[in-house]
PDB file of C-alpha atoms in Angstrom:
ATOM      1  CA  UNK A   1      82.180  13.218   0.260  1.00 84.00           C
ATOM      2  CA  UNK A   2      79.966  14.956  -2.266  1.00 88.00           C
ATOM      3  CA  UNK A   3      82.190  18.007  -2.635  1.00 93.00           C
ATOM      4  CA  UNK A   4      85.942  18.448  -2.600  1.00 95.00           C
ATOM      5  CA  UNK A   5      85.459  21.399  -0.264  1.00 96.00           C
ATOM      6  CA  UNK A   6      84.201  18.908   2.344  1.00 95.00           C
ATOM      7  CA  UNK A   7      87.438  16.909   2.075  1.00 94.00           C
ATOM      8  CA  UNK A   8      89.320  20.187   2.519  1.00 95.00           C
ATOM      9  CA  UNK A   9      87.326  20.999   5.656  1.00 95.00           C
ATOM     10  CA  UNK A  10      87.912  17.513   6.998  1.00 93.00           C
ATOM     11  CA  UNK A  11      91.659  17.372   6.318  1.00 94.00           C
ATOM     12  CA  UNK A  12      92.287  20.905   7.619  1.00 95.00           C
ATOM     13  CA  UNK A  13      90.739  19.810  10.909  1.00 93.00           C
ATOM     14  CA  UNK A  14      93.686  17.438  11.325  1.00 92.00           C
ATOM     15  CA  UNK A  15      95.926  20.519  11.414  1.00 94.00           C
ATOM     16  CA  UNK A  16      93.737  21.999  14.152  1.00 94.00           C
ATOM     17  CA  UNK A  17      94.039  18.800  16.126  1.00 91.00           C
ATOM     18  CA  UNK A  18      97.818  18.809  15.642  1.00 92.00           C
ATOM     19  CA  UNK A  19      97.952  22.104  17.526  1.00 94.00           C
ATOM     20  CA  UNK A  20      99.033  24.224  14.561  1.00 95.00           C
ATOM     21  CA  UNK A  21      98.894  27.994  14.935  1.00 96.00           C
ATOM     22  CA  UNK A  22      99.231  28.625  11.206  1.00 97.00           C
ATOM     23  CA  UNK A  23      97.524  26.642   8.461  1.00 98.00           C
ATOM     24  CA  UNK A  24      97.817  27.239   4.732  1.00 98.00           C
ATOM     25  CA  UNK A  25      94.981  26.033   2.513  1.00 98.00           C
ATOM     26  CA  UNK A  26      96.251  26.445  -1.011  1.00 98.00           C
ATOM     27  CA  UNK A  27      94.262  25.556  -4.102  1.00 98.00           C
ATOM     28  CA  UNK A  28      96.007  25.804  -7.443  1.00 98.00           C
ATOM     29  CA  UNK A  29      94.322  25.144 -10.768  1.00 97.00           C
ATOM     30  CA  UNK A  30      95.613  24.783 -14.276  1.00 96.00           C
ATOM     31  CA  UNK A  31      93.383  24.049 -17.250  1.00 95.00           C
ATOM     32  CA  UNK A  32      93.700  20.331 -16.539  1.00 96.00           C
ATOM     33  CA  UNK A  33      94.591  19.909 -12.881  1.00 97.00           C
ATOM     34  CA  UNK A  34      93.333  20.922  -9.491  1.00 97.00           C
ATOM     35  CA  UNK A  35      95.834  20.766  -6.637  1.00 98.00           C
ATOM     36  CA  UNK A  36      94.935  21.147  -3.006  1.00 97.00           C
ATOM     37  CA  UNK A  37      97.606  21.523  -0.392  1.00 98.00           C
ATOM     38  CA  UNK A  38      97.130  21.855   3.328  1.00 97.00           C
ATOM     39  CA  UNK A  39     100.246  22.806   5.193  1.00 97.00           C
ATOM     40  CA  UNK A  40     100.574  23.367   8.928  1.00 96.00           C
ATOM     41  CA  UNK A  41     103.090  23.899  11.712  1.00 96.00           C
ATOM     42  CA  UNK A  42     101.404  21.444  14.063  1.00 94.00           C
ATOM     43  CA  UNK A  43     103.099  18.675  16.026  1.00 94.00           C
ATOM     44  CA  UNK A  44     103.638  16.488  12.953  1.00 93.00           C
ATOM     45  CA  UNK A  45     103.722  12.708  12.811  1.00 91.00           C
ATOM     46  CA  UNK A  46     106.429  10.186  13.489  1.00 91.00           C
ATOM     47  CA  UNK A  47     107.548   8.115  10.486  1.00 90.00           C
ATOM     48  CA  UNK A  48     105.894   4.958  11.842  1.00 86.00           C
ATOM     49  CA  UNK A  49     102.499   6.622  12.135  1.00 86.00           C
ATOM     50  CA  UNK A  50     102.925   8.540   8.884  1.00 88.00           C
ATOM     51  CA  UNK A  51     103.328   5.258   6.993  1.00 85.00           C
ATOM     52  CA  UNK A  52      99.932   4.094   8.216  1.00 85.00           C
ATOM     53  CA  UNK A  53      97.783   7.223   7.787  1.00 85.00           C
ATOM     54  CA  UNK A  54      96.311   6.218   4.444  1.00 83.00           C
ATOM     55  CA  UNK A  55      95.036   3.029   6.057  1.00 79.00           C
ATOM     56  CA  UNK A  56      91.430   3.456   7.236  1.00 76.00           C
ATOM     57  CA  UNK A  57      92.208   1.431  10.333  1.00 75.00           C
ATOM     58  CA  UNK A  58      94.652   4.034  11.490  1.00 63.00           C
ATOM     59  CA  UNK A  59      93.196   6.944  13.412  1.00 64.00           C
ATOM     60  CA  UNK A  60      93.722   9.356  16.267  1.00 65.00           C
ATOM     61  CA  UNK A  61      90.104   9.277  17.225  1.00 57.00           C
ATOM     62  CA  UNK A  62      89.205   7.567  20.447  1.00 56.00           C
ATOM     63  CA  UNK A  63      85.567   6.792  19.744  1.00 53.00           C
ATOM     64  CA  UNK A  64      86.192   4.407  16.828  1.00 51.00           C
ATOM     65  CA  UNK A  65      89.039   2.357  15.487  1.00 49.00           C
ATOM     66  CA  UNK A  66      88.696   3.699  11.952  1.00 53.00           C
ATOM     67  CA  UNK A  67      89.611   7.050  10.429  1.00 70.00           C
ATOM     68  CA  UNK A  68      88.347   7.712   6.929  1.00 82.00           C
ATOM     69  CA  UNK A  69      89.430  11.304   6.308  1.00 88.00           C
ATOM     70  CA  UNK A  70      92.762  10.731   4.592  1.00 91.00           C
ATOM     71  CA  UNK A  71      91.732   7.496   2.816  1.00 90.00           C
ATOM     72  CA  UNK A  72      88.714   9.362   1.363  1.00 90.00           C
ATOM     73  CA  UNK A  73      90.872  12.151   0.001  1.00 94.00           C
ATOM     74  CA  UNK A  74      93.483   9.764  -1.396  1.00 94.00           C
ATOM     75  CA  UNK A  75      90.786   7.769  -3.159  1.00 93.00           C
ATOM     76  CA  UNK A  76      89.115  10.919  -4.516  1.00 94.00           C
ATOM     77  CA  UNK A  77      92.415  12.083  -6.037  1.00 96.00           C
ATOM     78  CA  UNK A  78      93.604   8.732  -7.337  1.00 95.00           C
ATOM     79  CA  UNK A  79      90.296   7.843  -8.980  1.00 95.00           C
ATOM     80  CA  UNK A  80      90.747  10.872 -11.261  1.00 97.00           C
ATOM     81  CA  UNK A  81      94.210   9.655 -12.280  1.00 97.00           C
ATOM     82  CA  UNK A  82      95.764  12.170  -9.895  1.00 97.00           C
ATOM     83  CA  UNK A  83      98.046  11.660  -6.929  1.00 96.00           C
ATOM     84  CA  UNK A  84      98.239  11.999  -3.179  1.00 96.00           C
ATOM     85  CA  UNK A  85     101.129  12.632  -0.837  1.00 95.00           C
ATOM     86  CA  UNK A  86     101.665  13.473   2.784  1.00 94.00           C
ATOM     87  CA  UNK A  87     104.888  14.607   4.388  1.00 94.00           C
ATOM     88  CA  UNK A  88     105.424  15.268   8.035  1.00 94.00           C
ATOM     89  CA  UNK A  89     108.070  16.233  10.541  1.00 94.00           C
ATOM     90  CA  UNK A  90     107.384  15.364  14.152  1.00 94.00           C
ATOM     91  CA  UNK A  91     108.210  17.932  16.796  1.00 94.00           C
ATOM     92  CA  UNK A  92     110.445  15.521  18.697  1.00 94.00           C
ATOM     93  CA  UNK A  93     112.720  15.072  15.679  1.00 94.00           C
ATOM     94  CA  UNK A  94     112.428  18.623  14.277  1.00 93.00           C
ATOM     95  CA  UNK A  95     111.860  20.929  17.273  1.00 92.00           C
ATOM     96  CA  UNK A  96     112.114  24.159  15.298  1.00 90.00           C
ATOM     97  CA  UNK A  97     110.565  23.108  12.004  1.00 93.00           C
ATOM     98  CA  UNK A  98     107.728  20.639  12.440  1.00 96.00           C
ATOM     99  CA  UNK A  99     104.403  20.184  10.731  1.00 95.00           C
ATOM    100  CA  UNK A 100     102.554  18.351   8.008  1.00 95.00           C
ATOM    101  CA  UNK A 101     101.971  18.990   4.321  1.00 96.00           C
ATOM    102  CA  UNK A 102      99.152  17.102   2.610  1.00 96.00           C
ATOM    103  CA  UNK A 103      98.873  17.384  -1.151  1.00 97.00           C
ATOM    104  CA  UNK A 104      96.276  15.961  -3.504  1.00 97.00           C
ATOM    105  CA  UNK A 105      96.342  16.461  -7.256  1.00 98.00           C
ATOM    106  CA  UNK A 106      93.205  15.873  -9.308  1.00 97.00           C
ATOM    107  CA  UNK A 107      92.711  15.506 -13.027  1.00 97.00           C
ATOM    108  CA  UNK A 108      89.859  17.920 -13.732  1.00 96.00           C
ATOM    109  CA  UNK A 109      88.918  16.214 -16.964  1.00 96.00           C
ATOM    110  CA  UNK A 110      88.230  12.883 -15.319  1.00 96.00           C
ATOM    111  CA  UNK A 111      84.597  11.866 -15.025  1.00 95.00           C
ATOM    112  CA  UNK A 112      85.374  10.974 -11.402  1.00 95.00           C
ATOM    113  CA  UNK A 113      86.535  14.485 -10.507  1.00 95.00           C
ATOM    114  CA  UNK A 114      84.410  15.683  -7.583  1.00 92.00           C
ATOM    115  CA  UNK A 115      83.340  19.329  -7.967  1.00 93.00           C
ATOM    116  CA  UNK A 116      84.856  21.760  -5.470  1.00 95.00           C
ATOM    117  CA  UNK A 117      81.427  22.798  -4.177  1.00 96.00           C
ATOM    118  CA  UNK A 118      80.899  25.402  -1.483  1.00 97.00           C
ATOM    119  CA  UNK A 119      84.495  26.279  -0.611  1.00 97.00           C
ATOM    120  CA  UNK A 120      83.449  29.591   0.958  1.00 97.00           C
ATOM    121  CA  UNK A 121      81.407  27.667   3.476  1.00 97.00           C
ATOM    122  CA  UNK A 122      84.339  25.377   4.293  1.00 97.00           C
ATOM    123  CA  UNK A 123      86.700  28.302   4.858  1.00 97.00           C
ATOM    124  CA  UNK A 124      84.246  30.160   7.108  1.00 97.00           C
ATOM    125  CA  UNK A 125      83.538  26.948   9.012  1.00 97.00           C
ATOM    126  CA  UNK A 126      87.274  26.466   9.660  1.00 97.00           C
ATOM    127  CA  UNK A 127      87.662  30.048  10.881  1.00 97.00           C
ATOM    128  CA  UNK A 128      84.518  29.853  13.028  1.00 95.00           C
ATOM    129  CA  UNK A 129      85.702  26.601  14.593  1.00 95.00           C
ATOM    130  CA  UNK A 130      89.275  27.712  15.281  1.00 96.00           C
ATOM    131  CA  UNK A 131      89.400  31.510  15.362  1.00 95.00           C
ATOM    132  CA  UNK A 132      92.789  31.599  17.075  1.00 95.00           C
ATOM    133  CA  UNK A 133      94.585  29.892  14.217  1.00 97.00           C
ATOM    134  CA  UNK A 134      96.072  31.991  11.443  1.00 98.00           C
ATOM    135  CA  UNK A 135      94.322  30.719   8.300  1.00 98.00           C
ATOM    136  CA  UNK A 136      95.958  31.567   5.019  1.00 98.00           C
ATOM    137  CA  UNK A 137      93.681  30.620   2.160  1.00 98.00           C
ATOM    138  CA  UNK A 138      94.404  31.057  -1.503  1.00 98.00           C
ATOM    139  CA  UNK A 139      92.780  29.759  -4.657  1.00 97.00           C
ATOM    140  CA  UNK A 140      94.588  30.467  -7.888  1.00 97.00           C
ATOM    141  CA  UNK A 141      93.312  29.522 -11.308  1.00 94.00           C
ATOM    142  CA  UNK A 142      94.402  30.626 -14.786  1.00 92.00           C
ATOM    143  CA  UNK A 143      92.013  33.570 -14.742  1.00 86.00           C
ATOM    144  CA  UNK A 144      91.526  34.410 -11.086  1.00 88.00           C
ATOM    145  CA  UNK A 145      92.941  34.569  -7.602  1.00 93.00           C
ATOM    146  CA  UNK A 146      91.012  34.596  -4.338  1.00 96.00           C
ATOM    147  CA  UNK A 147      92.907  34.920  -1.073  1.00 95.00           C
ATOM    148  CA  UNK A 148      92.388  35.580   2.604  1.00 96.00           C
ATOM    149  CA  UNK A 149      94.827  35.812   5.498  1.00 97.00           C
ATOM    150  CA  UNK A 150      93.098  35.995   8.880  1.00 97.00           C
ATOM    151  CA  UNK A 151      96.133  37.794  10.319  1.00 96.00           C
ATOM    152  CA  UNK A 152      95.200  40.850   8.247  1.00 95.00           C
ATOM    153  CA  UNK A 153      91.665  40.729   9.627  1.00 95.00           C
ATOM    154  CA  UNK A 154      92.943  40.379  13.189  1.00 95.00           C
ATOM    155  CA  UNK A 155      95.054  43.494  12.799  1.00 94.00           C
ATOM    156  CA  UNK A 156      91.871  45.450  12.067  1.00 93.00           C
ATOM    157  CA  UNK A 157      89.704  43.672  14.615  1.00 93.00           C
ATOM    158  CA  UNK A 158      91.986  43.854  17.649  1.00 90.00           C
ATOM    159  CA  UNK A 159      90.202  42.147  20.549  1.00 87.00           C
ATOM    160  CA  UNK A 160      87.086  41.231  18.607  1.00 90.00           C
ATOM    161  CA  UNK A 161      87.310  37.482  17.950  1.00 91.00           C
ATOM    162  CA  UNK A 162      87.125  36.068  14.425  1.00 93.00           C
ATOM    163  CA  UNK A 163      84.212  33.834  15.395  1.00 90.00           C
ATOM    164  CA  UNK A 164      82.060  36.841  16.169  1.00 88.00           C
ATOM    165  CA  UNK A 165      78.930  36.376  14.057  1.00 87.00           C
ATOM    166  CA  UNK A 166      79.193  39.656  12.185  1.00 88.00           C
ATOM    167  CA  UNK A 167      82.839  39.003  11.427  1.00 93.00           C
ATOM    168  CA  UNK A 168      82.017  35.524  10.090  1.00 93.00           C
ATOM    169  CA  UNK A 169      79.270  36.972   7.893  1.00 92.00           C
ATOM    170  CA  UNK A 170      81.691  39.626   6.643  1.00 94.00           C
ATOM    171  CA  UNK A 171      84.268  36.949   5.755  1.00 96.00           C
ATOM    172  CA  UNK A 172      81.589  34.935   3.963  1.00 95.00           C
ATOM    173  CA  UNK A 173      80.460  38.007   2.016  1.00 94.00           C
ATOM    174  CA  UNK A 174      84.040  38.974   1.230  1.00 95.00           C
ATOM    175  CA  UNK A 175      84.891  35.570  -0.228  1.00 96.00           C
ATOM    176  CA  UNK A 176      81.617  35.276  -2.123  1.00 95.00           C
ATOM    177  CA  UNK A 177      82.286  38.636  -3.725  1.00 93.00           C
ATOM    178  CA  UNK A 178      85.811  37.644  -4.615  1.00 93.00           C
ATOM    179  CA  UNK A 179      84.481  34.516  -6.356  1.00 93.00           C
ATOM    180  CA  UNK A 180      81.732  36.436  -8.156  1.00 88.00           C
ATOM    181  CA  UNK A 181      84.327  38.736  -9.683  1.00 77.00           C
ATOM    182  CA  UNK A 182      86.034  35.755 -11.270  1.00 65.00           C
TER     183      UNK A 182
ATOM    184  CA  UNK B   1      82.531  45.794  -2.303  1.00 66.00           C
ATOM    185  CA  UNK B   2      83.444  44.326   1.095  1.00 80.00           C
ATOM    186  CA  UNK B   3      86.158  46.447   2.639  1.00 83.00           C
ATOM    187  CA  UNK B   4      88.339  46.382   5.719  1.00 85.00           C
ATOM    188  CA  UNK B   5      86.591  49.622   6.717  1.00 88.00           C
ATOM    189  CA  UNK B   6      83.434  47.596   7.297  1.00 90.00           C
ATOM    190  CA  UNK B   7      85.425  45.284   9.528  1.00 91.00           C
ATOM    191  CA  UNK B   8      86.682  48.267  11.507  1.00 90.00           C
ATOM    192  CA  UNK B   9      83.051  49.374  11.900  1.00 90.00           C
ATOM    193  CA  UNK B  10      82.148  45.936  13.282  1.00 89.00           C
ATOM    194  CA  UNK B  11      84.982  46.311  15.786  1.00 89.00           C
ATOM    195  CA  UNK B  12      83.696  49.713  16.925  1.00 87.00           C
ATOM    196  CA  UNK B  13      80.234  48.311  17.362  1.00 85.00           C
ATOM    197  CA  UNK B  14      81.434  45.268  19.329  1.00 81.00           C
ATOM    198  CA  UNK B  15      83.521  47.346  21.688  1.00 76.00           C
ATOM    199  CA  UNK B  16      80.332  49.076  22.757  1.00 72.00           C
ATOM    200  CA  UNK B  17      78.883  45.732  23.730  1.00 66.00           C
ATOM    201  CA  UNK B  18      81.478  44.634  26.241  1.00 55.00           C
ATOM    202  CA  UNK B  19      78.775  42.996  28.303  1.00 50.00           C
ATOM    203  CA  UNK B  20      78.385  40.257  25.743  1.00 48.00           C
ATOM    204  CA  UNK B  21      81.769  38.735  26.278  1.00 49.00           C
ATOM    205  CA  UNK B  22      82.579  35.332  24.947  1.00 50.00           C
ATOM    206  CA  UNK B  23      82.377  32.573  27.528  1.00 50.00           C
ATOM    207  CA  UNK B  24      79.520  34.197  29.385  1.00 54.00           C
ATOM    208  CA  UNK B  25      77.129  32.224  27.219  1.00 62.00           C
ATOM    209  CA  UNK B  26      74.684  30.173  29.229  1.00 82.00           C
ATOM    210  CA  UNK B  27      73.848  27.891  26.335  1.00 92.00           C
ATOM    211  CA  UNK B  28      76.181  25.970  24.066  1.00 93.00           C
ATOM    212  CA  UNK B  29      75.238  24.356  20.774  1.00 96.00           C
ATOM    213  CA  UNK B  30      77.856  21.807  19.757  1.00 96.00           C
ATOM    214  CA  UNK B  31      77.934  20.386  16.233  1.00 97.00           C
ATOM    215  CA  UNK B  32      79.877  17.175  15.517  1.00 96.00           C
ATOM    216  CA  UNK B  33      82.308  17.986  12.715  1.00 95.00           C
ATOM    217  CA  UNK B  34      84.518  14.923  12.292  1.00 93.00           C
ATOM    218  CA  UNK B  35      84.707  13.031   8.983  1.00 92.00           C
ATOM    219  CA  UNK B  36      81.442  11.232   9.773  1.00 93.00           C
ATOM    220  CA  UNK B  37      79.588  14.454  10.539  1.00 95.00           C
ATOM    221  CA  UNK B  38      80.969  16.337   7.548  1.00 96.00           C
ATOM    222  CA  UNK B  39      80.138  13.487   5.158  1.00 95.00           C
ATOM    223  CA  UNK B  40      76.589  13.352   6.540  1.00 96.00           C
ATOM    224  CA  UNK B  41      75.993  17.082   6.040  1.00 96.00           C
ATOM    225  CA  UNK B  42      77.134  18.799   9.243  1.00 97.00           C
ATOM    226  CA  UNK B  43      78.608  21.841   7.486  1.00 97.00           C
ATOM    227  CA  UNK B  44      75.275  23.346   6.333  1.00 97.00           C
ATOM    228  CA  UNK B  45      73.752  22.410   9.709  1.00 97.00           C
ATOM    229  CA  UNK B  46      76.469  24.338  11.553  1.00 97.00           C
ATOM    230  CA  UNK B  47      76.064  27.326   9.246  1.00 95.00           C
ATOM    231  CA  UNK B  48      72.297  27.294   9.722  1.00 96.00           C
ATOM    232  CA  UNK B  49      72.785  27.409  13.503  1.00 96.00           C
ATOM    233  CA  UNK B  50      75.329  30.241  13.302  1.00 94.00           C
ATOM    234  CA  UNK B  51      73.149  32.328  10.997  1.00 93.00           C
ATOM    235  CA  UNK B  52      69.813  31.624  12.662  1.00 95.00           C
ATOM    236  CA  UNK B  53      71.150  32.297  16.171  1.00 93.00           C
ATOM    237  CA  UNK B  54      72.301  35.657  14.797  1.00 90.00           C
ATOM    238  CA  UNK B  55      69.045  36.321  12.950  1.00 91.00           C
ATOM    239  CA  UNK B  56      67.024  35.671  16.109  1.00 92.00           C
ATOM    240  CA  UNK B  57      69.254  38.044  18.073  1.00 89.00           C
ATOM    241  CA  UNK B  58      70.565  35.287  20.350  1.00 90.00           C
ATOM    242  CA  UNK B  59      74.281  35.547  19.550  1.00 84.00           C
ATOM    243  CA  UNK B  60      75.022  37.142  22.934  1.00 81.00           C
ATOM    244  CA  UNK B  61      73.631  34.245  24.969  1.00 86.00           C
ATOM    245  CA  UNK B  62      74.254  31.247  22.783  1.00 91.00           C
ATOM    246  CA  UNK B  63      77.593  29.933  21.655  1.00 90.00           C
ATOM    247  CA  UNK B  64      77.730  27.727  18.565  1.00 93.00           C
ATOM    248  CA  UNK B  65      80.825  25.537  18.527  1.00 93.00           C
ATOM    249  CA  UNK B  66      82.267  22.522  16.727  1.00 95.00           C
ATOM    250  CA  UNK B  67      83.583  19.264  18.075  1.00 94.00           C
ATOM    251  CA  UNK B  68      84.998  16.009  16.753  1.00 90.00           C
ATOM    252  CA  UNK B  69      83.319  12.630  16.588  1.00 88.00           C
ATOM    253  CA  UNK B  70      80.659  12.208  19.248  1.00 89.00           C
ATOM    254  CA  UNK B  71      80.662   8.438  18.741  1.00 87.00           C
ATOM    255  CA  UNK B  72      77.287   7.823  17.164  1.00 92.00           C
ATOM    256  CA  UNK B  73      78.274   8.202  13.507  1.00 91.00           C
ATOM    257  CA  UNK B  74      75.125   6.494  12.211  1.00 93.00           C
ATOM    258  CA  UNK B  75      73.025   9.357  13.594  1.00 96.00           C
ATOM    259  CA  UNK B  76      75.090  12.213  12.127  1.00 96.00           C
ATOM    260  CA  UNK B  77      74.710  15.129  11.775  1.00 97.00           C
ATOM    261  CA  UNK B  78      74.528  15.210  15.572  1.00 97.00           C
ATOM    262  CA  UNK B  79      73.996  18.394  17.571  1.00 97.00           C
ATOM    263  CA  UNK B  80      74.203  18.668  21.346  1.00 97.00           C
ATOM    264  CA  UNK B  81      72.583  21.491  23.303  1.00 97.00           C
ATOM    265  CA  UNK B  82      73.970  22.271  26.753  1.00 96.00           C
ATOM    266  CA  UNK B  83      71.920  24.613  28.897  1.00 93.00           C
ATOM    267  CA  UNK B  84      72.981  25.630  32.390  1.00 88.00           C
ATOM    268  CA  UNK B  85      71.217  23.530  34.991  1.00 87.00           C
ATOM    269  CA  UNK B  86      69.501  21.269  32.459  1.00 90.00           C
ATOM    270  CA  UNK B  87      70.156  17.851  31.023  1.00 92.00           C
ATOM    271  CA  UNK B  88      72.020  17.748  27.704  1.00 95.00           C
ATOM    272  CA  UNK B  89      69.765  17.399  24.659  1.00 96.00           C
ATOM    273  CA  UNK B  90      71.095  15.421  21.682  1.00 97.00           C
ATOM    274  CA  UNK B  91      69.516  16.087  18.305  1.00 98.00           C
ATOM    275  CA  UNK B  92      70.242  13.552  15.565  1.00 97.00           C
ATOM    276  CA  UNK B  93      70.038  13.315  11.768  1.00 97.00           C
ATOM    277  CA  UNK B  94      69.897  17.071  11.579  1.00 98.00           C
ATOM    278  CA  UNK B  95      69.286  19.239   8.515  1.00 97.00           C
ATOM    279  CA  UNK B  96      69.540  23.023   8.071  1.00 97.00           C
ATOM    280  CA  UNK B  97      65.722  23.209   8.192  1.00 98.00           C
ATOM    281  CA  UNK B  98      65.577  21.282  11.480  1.00 97.00           C
ATOM    282  CA  UNK B  99      68.386  23.499  12.805  1.00 97.00           C
ATOM    283  CA  UNK B 100      66.319  26.632  12.183  1.00 97.00           C
ATOM    284  CA  UNK B 101      63.375  25.023  13.945  1.00 97.00           C
ATOM    285  CA  UNK B 102      65.545  24.112  16.946  1.00 97.00           C
ATOM    286  CA  UNK B 103      66.780  27.708  17.213  1.00 97.00           C
ATOM    287  CA  UNK B 104      63.254  29.070  17.085  1.00 96.00           C
ATOM    288  CA  UNK B 105      61.380  26.555  19.248  1.00 96.00           C
ATOM    289  CA  UNK B 106      64.043  25.286  21.641  1.00 97.00           C
ATOM    290  CA  UNK B 107      66.724  27.950  21.990  1.00 95.00           C
ATOM    291  CA  UNK B 108      64.348  30.869  21.745  1.00 94.00           C
ATOM    292  CA  UNK B 109      61.051  29.312  22.828  1.00 94.00           C
ATOM    293  CA  UNK B 110      62.446  26.976  25.489  1.00 94.00           C
ATOM    294  CA  UNK B 111      60.660  23.906  24.185  1.00 95.00           C
ATOM    295  CA  UNK B 112      62.728  20.839  23.239  1.00 96.00           C
ATOM    296  CA  UNK B 113      61.686  19.285  19.912  1.00 97.00           C
ATOM    297  CA  UNK B 114      61.382  15.689  21.088  1.00 95.00           C
ATOM    298  CA  UNK B 115      60.884  14.136  17.681  1.00 95.00           C
ATOM    299  CA  UNK B 116      64.384  15.178  16.569  1.00 96.00           C
ATOM    300  CA  UNK B 117      66.161  13.944  19.691  1.00 97.00           C
ATOM    301  CA  UNK B 118      68.115  10.716  20.024  1.00 94.00           C
ATOM    302  CA  UNK B 119      65.585   9.281  22.462  1.00 89.00           C
ATOM    303  CA  UNK B 120      63.150   9.196  19.603  1.00 82.00           C
ATOM    304  CA  UNK B 121      65.046   7.143  17.020  1.00 77.00           C
TER     305      UNK B 121
END
């Protein structure tokens, strides 16, 4: 992946597939670290499967026997001297409190740190692809905070779906403006 | 400054266009967005389709959606076009530029761009 925002797009799609209705995409920066956390209330994973998810030969896809999404992210974080973790509660074991939290910490000063890239595009792509999910995005750094909660947009929009073209373009413009004011 | 008032205006406008309900679309453009697609550049391809379909005034008749792995990772970014009553067209190794061309010539003009389809690789 050429941009970290592509890993974010890829990993957040796992939450969509897990049937989550709320997904948090939280980016937190300090001067030296960049932390991405994707947290959902989807079906979760059983401990046996969870242990194997960083293995490329473990996947839910049916068209291939390999799944590279999580291994890519883990590698991207660890090659900067950062860390990766994934925690999950499966719905059968935790009926009222299930879901998955994926966290990757990057060392921004490492030469192997992949730039974030076009995060606005990743966020709009996630919303366009799954407009019924509540997406709660936030990106906090020492001198700025950008955030978006699609629930707030839905309250204004009523029946108009979030994947309506004009709505998507508004979201894109809104986020771009928020980043420009950094 | 983008405001929620603008969003409310979009809502007003859309409510006047009840005819163009979602799901009534005759044509579906499906972009493969699994790890393989994303790594190969599917995100800008998807965005090009969404924006160009809008720019050409086709948003009411054409639905642009995402899917997982289509199974031919070596040809990603892969885009499938489903038109009512016609055979599915599979475009491979797509770019945002090719996407714009597909919207203009195929989706608007009705002419499949053979050189970008899978039967031509």
